[in-house]
mmCIF file with all atom_site columns, C-alpha atoms in Angstrom:
data_model
loop_
_atom_site.group_PDB
_atom_site.id
_atom_site.type_symbol
_atom_site.label_atom_id
_atom_site.label_alt_id
_atom_site.label_comp_id
_atom_site.label_asym_id
_atom_site.label_entity_id
_atom_site.label_seq_id
_atom_site.pdbx_PDB_ins_code
_atom_site.Cartn_x
_atom_site.Cartn_y
_atom_site.Cartn_z
_atom_site.occupancy
_atom_site.B_iso_or_equiv
_atom_site.pdbx_formal_charge
_atom_site.auth_seq_id
_atom_site.auth_comp_id
_atom_site.auth_asym_id
_atom_site.auth_atom_id
_atom_site.pdbx_PDB_model_num
ATOM 1   C CA . MET A 1 1   ? 13.872  29.877  -0.897 1.00 0.00 ? 1   MET A CA 1
ATOM 2   C CA . SER A 1 2   ? 9.734   30.060  -1.515 1.00 0.00 ? 2   SER A CA 1
ATOM 3   C CA . ASN A 1 3   ? 7.242   29.442  0.107  1.00 0.00 ? 3   ASN A CA 1
ATOM 4   C CA . THR A 1 4   ? 6.616   25.965  -2.190 1.00 0.00 ? 4   THR A CA 1
ATOM 5   C CA . GLU A 1 5   ? 10.475  25.175  -1.764 1.00 0.00 ? 5   GLU A CA 1
ATOM 6   C CA . ALA A 1 6   ? 10.214  25.183  1.842  1.00 0.00 ? 6   ALA A CA 1
ATOM 7   C CA . ASP A 1 7   ? 7.409   22.723  1.874  1.00 0.00 ? 7   ASP A CA 1
ATOM 8   C CA . LEU A 1 8   ? 8.700   20.779  -0.442 1.00 0.00 ? 8   LEU A CA 1
ATOM 9   C CA . VAL A 1 9   ? 11.703  20.882  2.315  1.00 0.00 ? 9   VAL A CA 1
ATOM 10  C CA . ALA A 1 10  ? 9.618   19.456  4.856  1.00 0.00 ? 10  ALA A CA 1
ATOM 11  C CA . GLU A 1 11  ? 7.241   17.079  3.794  1.00 0.00 ? 11  GLU A CA 1
ATOM 12  C CA . THR A 1 12  ? 10.486  15.902  2.536  1.00 0.00 ? 12  THR A CA 1
ATOM 13  C CA . VAL A 1 13  ? 11.521  15.500  6.041  1.00 0.00 ? 13  VAL A CA 1
ATOM 14  C CA . TYR A 1 14  ? 9.112   15.172  7.485  1.00 0.00 ? 14  TYR A CA 1
ATOM 15  C CA . TYR A 1 15  ? 8.580   11.464  4.866  1.00 0.00 ? 15  TYR A CA 1
ATOM 16  C CA . ILE A 1 16  ? 11.882  10.356  6.599  1.00 0.00 ? 16  ILE A CA 1
ATOM 17  C CA . ALA A 1 17  ? 10.601  10.848  9.397  1.00 0.00 ? 17  ALA A CA 1
ATOM 18  C CA . VAL A 1 18  ? 7.805   8.643   9.299  1.00 0.00 ? 18  VAL A CA 1
ATOM 19  C CA . ARG A 1 19  ? 10.138  6.107   7.318  1.00 0.00 ? 19  ARG A CA 1
ATOM 20  C CA . ARG A 1 20  ? 11.887  6.259   10.492 1.00 0.00 ? 20  ARG A CA 1
ATOM 21  C CA . LEU A 1 21  ? 9.650   6.221   12.064 1.00 0.00 ? 21  LEU A CA 1
ATOM 22  C CA . GLN A 1 22  ? 8.271   3.055   10.608 1.00 0.00 ? 22  GLN A CA 1
ATOM 23  C CA . ASN A 1 23  ? 11.368  1.354   10.669 1.00 0.00 ? 23  ASN A CA 1
ATOM 24  C CA . THR A 1 24  ? 11.796  2.044   14.529 1.00 0.00 ? 24  THR A CA 1
ATOM 25  C CA . TYR A 1 25  ? 8.702   -0.417  14.945 1.00 0.00 ? 25  TYR A CA 1
ATOM 26  C CA . ALA A 1 26  ? 9.589   -3.100  12.366 1.00 0.00 ? 26  ALA A CA 1
ATOM 27  C CA . ASP A 1 27  ? 12.907  -2.839  14.810 1.00 0.00 ? 27  ASP A CA 1
ATOM 28  C CA . ILE A 1 28  ? 11.739  -2.854  18.802 1.00 0.00 ? 28  ILE A CA 1
ATOM 29  C CA . VAL A 1 29  ? 9.252   -6.240  17.313 1.00 0.00 ? 29  VAL A CA 1
ATOM 30  C CA . THR A 1 30  ? 11.827  -7.943  15.874 1.00 0.00 ? 30  THR A CA 1
ATOM 31  C CA . ARG A 1 31  ? 13.766  -7.614  19.162 1.00 0.00 ? 31  ARG A CA 1
ATOM 32  C CA . ARG A 1 32  ? 10.434  -7.588  21.340 1.00 0.00 ? 32  ARG A CA 1
ATOM 33  C CA . ALA A 1 33  ? 11.885  -4.396  23.253 1.00 0.00 ? 33  ALA A CA 1
ATOM 34  C CA . TRP A 1 34  ? 8.490   -3.585  24.289 1.00 0.00 ? 34  TRP A CA 1
ATOM 35  C CA . ALA A 1 35  ? 9.831   -1.079  26.952 1.00 0.00 ? 35  ALA A CA 1
ATOM 36  C CA . GLU A 1 36  ? 10.355  0.997   23.796 1.00 0.00 ? 36  GLU A CA 1
ATOM 37  C CA . LEU A 1 37  ? 7.400   1.072   22.305 1.00 0.00 ? 37  LEU A CA 1
ATOM 38  C CA . PRO A 1 38  ? 5.606   4.507   24.122 1.00 0.00 ? 38  PRO A CA 1
ATOM 39  C CA . SER A 1 39  ? 8.979   6.246   22.570 1.00 0.00 ? 39  SER A CA 1
ATOM 40  C CA . ILE A 1 40  ? 6.829   5.753   19.216 1.00 0.00 ? 40  ILE A CA 1
ATOM 41  C CA . MET A 1 41  ? 3.055   5.702   20.098 1.00 0.00 ? 41  MET A CA 1
ATOM 42  C CA . ASP A 1 42  ? 0.851   8.280   21.552 1.00 0.00 ? 42  ASP A CA 1
ATOM 43  C CA . PRO A 1 43  ? -0.324  7.260   24.936 1.00 0.00 ? 43  PRO A CA 1
ATOM 44  C CA . GLY A 1 44  ? -3.920  6.952   23.577 1.00 0.00 ? 44  GLY A CA 1
ATOM 45  C CA . CYS A 1 45  ? -2.855  4.769   20.115 1.00 0.00 ? 45  CYS A CA 1
ATOM 46  C CA . THR A 1 46  ? -5.354  2.366   18.996 1.00 0.00 ? 46  THR A CA 1
ATOM 47  C CA . LEU A 1 47  ? -4.685  -0.405  16.608 1.00 0.00 ? 47  LEU A CA 1
ATOM 48  C CA . SER A 1 48  ? -7.759  -2.126  15.378 1.00 0.00 ? 48  SER A CA 1
ATOM 49  C CA . LEU A 1 49  ? -6.467  -5.330  13.792 1.00 0.00 ? 49  LEU A CA 1
ATOM 50  C CA . ASP A 1 50  ? -8.307  -7.885  11.421 1.00 0.00 ? 50  ASP A CA 1
ATOM 51  C CA . LEU A 1 51  ? -6.689  -11.544 10.513 1.00 0.00 ? 51  LEU A CA 1
ATOM 52  C CA . GLY A 1 52  ? -8.623  -12.554 8.308  1.00 0.00 ? 52  GLY A CA 1
ATOM 53  C CA . ASP A 1 53  ? -10.449 -14.947 10.335 1.00 0.00 ? 53  ASP A CA 1
ATOM 54  C CA . ARG A 1 54  ? -11.041 -12.752 13.692 1.00 0.00 ? 54  ARG A CA 1
ATOM 55  C CA . THR A 1 55  ? -10.366 -9.071  14.530 1.00 0.00 ? 55  THR A CA 1
ATOM 56  C CA . ARG A 1 56  ? -9.862  -7.050  18.019 1.00 0.00 ? 56  ARG A CA 1
ATOM 57  C CA . GLU A 1 57  ? -9.391  -3.175  18.890 1.00 0.00 ? 57  GLU A CA 1
ATOM 58  C CA . LEU A 1 58  ? -6.118  -2.707  21.517 1.00 0.00 ? 58  LEU A CA 1
ATOM 59  C CA . ARG A 1 59  ? -5.455  0.846   22.700 1.00 0.00 ? 59  ARG A CA 1
ATOM 60  C CA . GLY A 1 60  ? -1.974  2.014   24.870 1.00 0.00 ? 60  GLY A CA 1
ATOM 61  C CA . PRO A 1 61  ? 1.562   1.129   23.618 1.00 0.00 ? 61  PRO A CA 1
ATOM 62  C CA . GLY A 1 62  ? 0.856   -1.248  27.122 1.00 0.00 ? 62  GLY A CA 1
ATOM 63  C CA . GLU A 1 63  ? -2.299  -2.970  26.078 1.00 0.00 ? 63  GLU A CA 1
ATOM 64  C CA . ILE A 1 64  ? -0.701  -3.105  22.117 1.00 0.00 ? 64  ILE A CA 1
ATOM 65  C CA . ALA A 1 65  ? 2.621   -4.649  23.464 1.00 0.00 ? 65  ALA A CA 1
ATOM 66  C CA . GLU A 1 66  ? 1.076   -7.284  25.442 1.00 0.00 ? 66  GLU A CA 1
ATOM 67  C CA . PHE A 1 67  ? -1.008  -8.917  22.228 1.00 0.00 ? 67  PHE A CA 1
ATOM 68  C CA . ILE A 1 68  ? 2.008   -8.456  20.394 1.00 0.00 ? 68  ILE A CA 1
ATOM 69  C CA . SER A 1 69  ? 5.108   -10.267 23.160 1.00 0.00 ? 69  SER A CA 1
ATOM 70  C CA . GLY A 1 70  ? 2.213   -13.078 24.270 1.00 0.00 ? 70  GLY A CA 1
ATOM 71  C CA . ALA A 1 71  ? 1.749   -13.409 19.808 1.00 0.00 ? 71  ALA A CA 1
ATOM 72  C CA . LEU A 1 72  ? 5.782   -14.034 18.812 1.00 0.00 ? 72  LEU A CA 1
ATOM 73  C CA . GLU A 1 73  ? 6.094   -16.440 22.113 1.00 0.00 ? 73  GLU A CA 1
ATOM 74  C CA . ARG A 1 74  ? 5.061   -19.327 19.050 1.00 0.00 ? 74  ARG A CA 1
ATOM 75  C CA . PHE A 1 75  ? 8.076   -18.448 17.871 1.00 0.00 ? 75  PHE A CA 1
ATOM 76  C CA . SER A 1 76  ? 12.248  -19.478 18.494 1.00 0.00 ? 76  SER A CA 1
ATOM 77  C CA . PHE A 1 77  ? 12.548  -16.531 14.743 1.00 0.00 ? 77  PHE A CA 1
ATOM 78  C CA . PHE A 1 78  ? 10.769  -13.852 14.714 1.00 0.00 ? 78  PHE A CA 1
ATOM 79  C CA . GLU A 1 79  ? 11.640  -10.916 11.725 1.00 0.00 ? 79  GLU A CA 1
ATOM 80  C CA . PHE A 1 80  ? 9.406   -7.972  11.413 1.00 0.00 ? 80  PHE A CA 1
ATOM 81  C CA . VAL A 1 81  ? 10.104  -6.653  7.578  1.00 0.00 ? 81  VAL A CA 1
ATOM 82  C CA . VAL A 1 82  ? 9.142   -3.553  5.714  1.00 0.00 ? 82  VAL A CA 1
ATOM 83  C CA . LEU A 1 83  ? 8.329   -4.972  2.268  1.00 0.00 ? 83  LEU A CA 1
ATOM 84  C CA . ASN A 1 84  ? 6.937   -0.935  0.485  1.00 0.00 ? 84  ASN A CA 1
ATOM 85  C CA . SER A 1 85  ? 5.051   2.052   1.993  1.00 0.00 ? 85  SER A CA 1
ATOM 86  C CA . VAL A 1 86  ? 3.318   4.905   0.960  1.00 0.00 ? 86  VAL A CA 1
ATOM 87  C CA . VAL A 1 87  ? 3.291   8.448   2.889  1.00 0.00 ? 87  VAL A CA 1
ATOM 88  C CA . ASP A 1 88  ? 0.704   11.113  2.516  1.00 0.00 ? 88  ASP A CA 1
ATOM 89  C CA . VAL A 1 89  ? 2.229   14.091  4.197  1.00 0.00 ? 89  VAL A CA 1
ATOM 90  C CA . ASN A 1 90  ? 0.432   17.437  5.616  1.00 0.00 ? 90  ASN A CA 1
ATOM 91  C CA . VAL A 1 91  ? 2.742   19.213  6.836  1.00 0.00 ? 91  VAL A CA 1
ATOM 92  C CA . PRO A 1 92  ? 0.460   22.588  7.819  1.00 0.00 ? 92  PRO A CA 1
ATOM 93  C CA . ASP A 1 93  ? -0.987  19.604  10.431 1.00 0.00 ? 93  ASP A CA 1
ATOM 94  C CA . ARG A 1 94  ? 2.578   18.351  10.911 1.00 0.00 ? 94  ARG A CA 1
ATOM 95  C CA . SER A 1 95  ? 1.300   14.769  9.509  1.00 0.00 ? 95  SER A CA 1
ATOM 96  C CA . ALA A 1 96  ? 0.932   12.253  8.468  1.00 0.00 ? 96  ALA A CA 1
ATOM 97  C CA . THR A 1 97  ? -1.055  9.218   6.753  1.00 0.00 ? 97  THR A CA 1
ATOM 98  C CA . SER A 1 98  ? 0.378   5.711   5.023  1.00 0.00 ? 98  SER A CA 1
ATOM 99  C CA . ARG A 1 99  ? -0.102  2.448   3.796  1.00 0.00 ? 99  ARG A CA 1
ATOM 100 C CA . LEU A 1 100 ? 2.749   0.021   4.812  1.00 0.00 ? 100 LEU A CA 1
ATOM 101 C CA . TYR A 1 101 ? 2.971   -3.913  3.599  1.00 0.00 ? 101 TYR A CA 1
ATOM 102 C CA . MET A 1 102 ? 5.252   -6.019  5.641  1.00 0.00 ? 102 MET A CA 1
ATOM 103 C CA . ALA A 1 103 ? 5.496   -9.506  6.171  1.00 0.00 ? 103 ALA A CA 1
ATOM 104 C CA . GLU A 1 104 ? 7.055   -11.538 9.322  1.00 0.00 ? 104 GLU A CA 1
ATOM 105 C CA . LEU A 1 105 ? 9.927   -14.581 8.908  1.00 0.00 ? 105 LEU A CA 1
ATOM 106 C CA . ARG A 1 106 ? 9.194   -16.785 11.882 1.00 0.00 ? 106 ARG A CA 1
ATOM 107 C CA . GLN A 1 107 ? 10.467  -20.065 12.757 1.00 0.00 ? 107 GLN A CA 1
ATOM 108 C CA . ASN A 1 108 ? 7.922   -21.921 15.185 1.00 0.00 ? 108 ASN A CA 1
ATOM 109 C CA . VAL A 1 109 ? 9.437   -23.024 19.002 1.00 0.00 ? 109 VAL A CA 1
ATOM 110 C CA . SER A 1 110 ? 7.032   -26.295 18.754 1.00 0.00 ? 110 SER A CA 1
ATOM 111 C CA . ASP A 1 111 ? 8.371   -27.627 15.621 1.00 0.00 ? 111 ASP A CA 1
ATOM 112 C CA . GLY A 1 112 ? 10.719  -25.843 14.383 1.00 0.00 ? 112 GLY A CA 1
ATOM 113 C CA . ARG A 1 113 ? 8.630   -24.922 11.068 1.00 0.00 ? 113 ARG A CA 1
ATOM 114 C CA . ARG A 1 114 ? 9.470   -21.906 8.869  1.00 0.00 ? 114 ARG A CA 1
ATOM 115 C CA . THR A 1 115 ? 6.129   -20.017 8.247  1.00 0.00 ? 115 THR A CA 1
ATOM 116 C CA . ASN A 1 116 ? 5.623   -16.270 7.078  1.00 0.00 ? 116 ASN A CA 1
ATOM 117 C CA . ALA A 1 117 ? 2.756   -14.016 6.337  1.00 0.00 ? 117 ALA A CA 1
ATOM 118 C CA . PHE A 1 118 ? 1.681   -10.597 5.238  1.00 0.00 ? 118 PHE A CA 1
ATOM 119 C CA . GLY A 1 119 ? 0.184   -7.699  5.651  1.00 0.00 ? 119 GLY A CA 1
ATOM 120 C CA . VAL A 1 120 ? -0.583  -4.269  5.346  1.00 0.00 ? 120 VAL A CA 1
ATOM 121 C CA . TYR A 1 121 ? -1.126  -1.650  8.703  1.00 0.00 ? 121 TYR A CA 1
ATOM 122 C CA . HIS A 1 122 ? -2.908  1.807   7.341  1.00 0.00 ? 122 HIS A CA 1
ATOM 123 C CA . ASP A 1 123 ? -1.636  4.561   9.860  1.00 0.00 ? 123 ASP A CA 1
ATOM 124 C CA . ALA A 1 124 ? -2.109  7.822   11.199 1.00 0.00 ? 124 ALA A CA 1
ATOM 125 C CA . MET A 1 125 ? 0.688   9.618   12.899 1.00 0.00 ? 125 MET A CA 1
ATOM 126 C CA . SER A 1 126 ? 1.449   13.274  14.145 1.00 0.00 ? 126 SER A CA 1
ATOM 127 C CA . CYS A 1 127 ? 4.807   15.353  15.082 1.00 0.00 ? 127 CYS A CA 1
ATOM 128 C CA . GLU A 1 128 ? 4.643   17.345  18.419 1.00 0.00 ? 128 GLU A CA 1
ATOM 129 C CA . ASP A 1 129 ? 7.333   18.809  19.984 1.00 0.00 ? 129 ASP A CA 1
ATOM 130 C CA . GLY A 1 130 ? 9.770   17.353  17.094 1.00 0.00 ? 130 GLY A CA 1
ATOM 131 C CA . THR A 1 131 ? 8.876   13.394  17.644 1.00 0.00 ? 131 THR A CA 1
ATOM 132 C CA . TRP A 1 132 ? 6.336   11.699  15.240 1.00 0.00 ? 132 TRP A CA 1
ATOM 133 C CA . ARG A 1 133 ? 4.366   9.048   17.230 1.00 0.00 ? 133 ARG A CA 1
ATOM 134 C CA . PHE A 1 134 ? 1.413   6.619   16.193 1.00 0.00 ? 134 PHE A CA 1
ATOM 135 C CA . LEU A 1 135 ? -2.103  8.117   16.708 1.00 0.00 ? 135 LEU A CA 1
ATOM 136 C CA . ARG A 1 136 ? -3.971  5.237   15.099 1.00 0.00 ? 136 ARG A CA 1
ATOM 137 C CA . ARG A 1 137 ? -2.721  2.102   13.307 1.00 0.00 ? 137 ARG A CA 1
ATOM 138 C CA . HIS A 1 138 ? -5.371  -0.950  11.424 1.00 0.00 ? 138 HIS A CA 1
ATOM 139 C CA . TYR A 1 139 ? -3.469  -3.827  11.080 1.00 0.00 ? 139 TYR A CA 1
ATOM 140 C CA . ALA A 1 140 ? -4.814  -6.320  7.918  1.00 0.00 ? 140 ALA A CA 1
ATOM 141 C CA . SER A 1 141 ? -3.074  -9.925  7.345  1.00 0.00 ? 141 SER A CA 1
ATOM 142 C CA . TYR A 1 142 ? -3.675  -10.781 3.241  1.00 0.00 ? 142 TYR A CA 1
ATOM 143 C CA . SER A 1 143 ? -2.259  -13.769 3.878  1.00 0.00 ? 143 SER A CA 1
ATOM 144 C CA . ARG A 1 144 ? -0.229  -16.347 6.429  1.00 0.00 ? 144 ARG A CA 1
ATOM 145 C CA . THR A 1 145 ? 0.786   -19.917 6.717  1.00 0.00 ? 145 THR A CA 1
ATOM 146 C CA . ALA A 1 146 ? -1.942  -21.884 7.486  1.00 0.00 ? 146 ALA A CA 1
ATOM 147 C CA . ILE A 1 147 ? -1.434  -25.008 10.077 1.00 0.00 ? 147 ILE A CA 1
ATOM 148 C CA . GLU A 1 148 ? 0.500   -27.319 8.611  1.00 0.00 ? 148 GLU A CA 1
ATOM 149 C CA . GLY A 1 149 ? -1.242  -30.587 6.795  1.00 0.00 ? 149 GLY A CA 1
ATOM 150 C CA . PRO A 1 150 ? -3.487  -28.650 3.501  1.00 0.00 ? 150 PRO A CA 1
ATOM 151 C CA . GLU A 1 151 ? -2.982  -28.997 -0.137 1.00 0.00 ? 151 GLU A CA 1
ATOM 152 C CA . ASN A 1 152 ? -2.474  -25.115 -0.414 1.00 0.00 ? 152 ASN A CA 1
ATOM 153 C CA . GLU A 1 153 ? -0.583  -24.368 3.077  1.00 0.00 ? 153 GLU A CA 1
ATOM 154 C CA . GLN A 1 154 ? -0.686  -20.111 2.229  1.00 0.00 ? 154 GLN A CA 1
ATOM 155 C CA . VAL A 1 155 ? -4.042  -18.882 3.054  1.00 0.00 ? 155 VAL A CA 1
ATOM 156 C CA . VAL A 1 156 ? -4.534  -15.547 1.170  1.00 0.00 ? 156 VAL A CA 1
ATOM 157 C CA . PHE A 1 157 ? -7.998  -12.796 2.508  1.00 0.00 ? 157 PHE A CA 1
ATOM 158 C CA . ASP A 1 158 ? -8.545  -10.119 1.110  1.00 0.00 ? 158 ASP A CA 1
ATOM 159 C CA . LEU A 1 159 ? -6.300  -6.973  0.274  1.00 0.00 ? 159 LEU A CA 1
ATOM 160 C CA . PRO A 1 160 ? -7.898  -4.422  2.270  1.00 0.00 ? 160 PRO A CA 1
ATOM 161 C CA . VAL A 1 161 ? -7.005  -0.799  1.017  1.00 0.00 ? 161 VAL A CA 1
ATOM 162 C CA . ILE A 1 162 ? -8.167  2.260   2.987  1.00 0.00 ? 162 ILE A CA 1
ATOM 163 C CA . PRO A 1 163 ? -7.479  5.246   1.605  1.00 0.00 ? 163 PRO A CA 1
ATOM 164 C CA . LEU A 1 164 ? -4.926  7.591   3.136  1.00 0.00 ? 164 LEU A CA 1
ATOM 165 C CA . ASP A 1 165 ? -7.594  10.234  2.804  1.00 0.00 ? 165 ASP A CA 1
ATOM 166 C CA . ALA A 1 166 ? -9.123  8.214   4.690  1.00 0.00 ? 166 ALA A CA 1
ATOM 167 C CA . ILE A 1 167 ? -7.357  6.978   8.043  1.00 0.00 ? 167 ILE A CA 1
#
């Protein structure tokens, strides 16, 4: 196999590993299995949140899990759905960046109302000792169900796009 062919094979293998990492995150959040989060996040992983009306910075799987867990308490049903993902793999560095579009399907505990949210993660990941982990995550909401009552109950924000080489 030529060096170019070997690089293409490595890129494909890394791409599949990154998609597996993204899907594992969705599975952990859907199951609310917070104890599993450290297995897919670097201990120093950061999460920058832009929720459209507020921002927040979190550091480490524990702080990230605590924030997400608290936010999900108001839902009797919650599913994290990966809609699409674009991945840029750097074979020599064993790293990758990605843009992941997602939806949250939810039902409120308080009134049984179905709600949803749409957002995008811009992620930096790396592989160490054969294990891929998130290093940095930037999440931004671009639409979510508003409080019941407005004429247009789906609030829409500007879609943030960070170039993959800038993550």
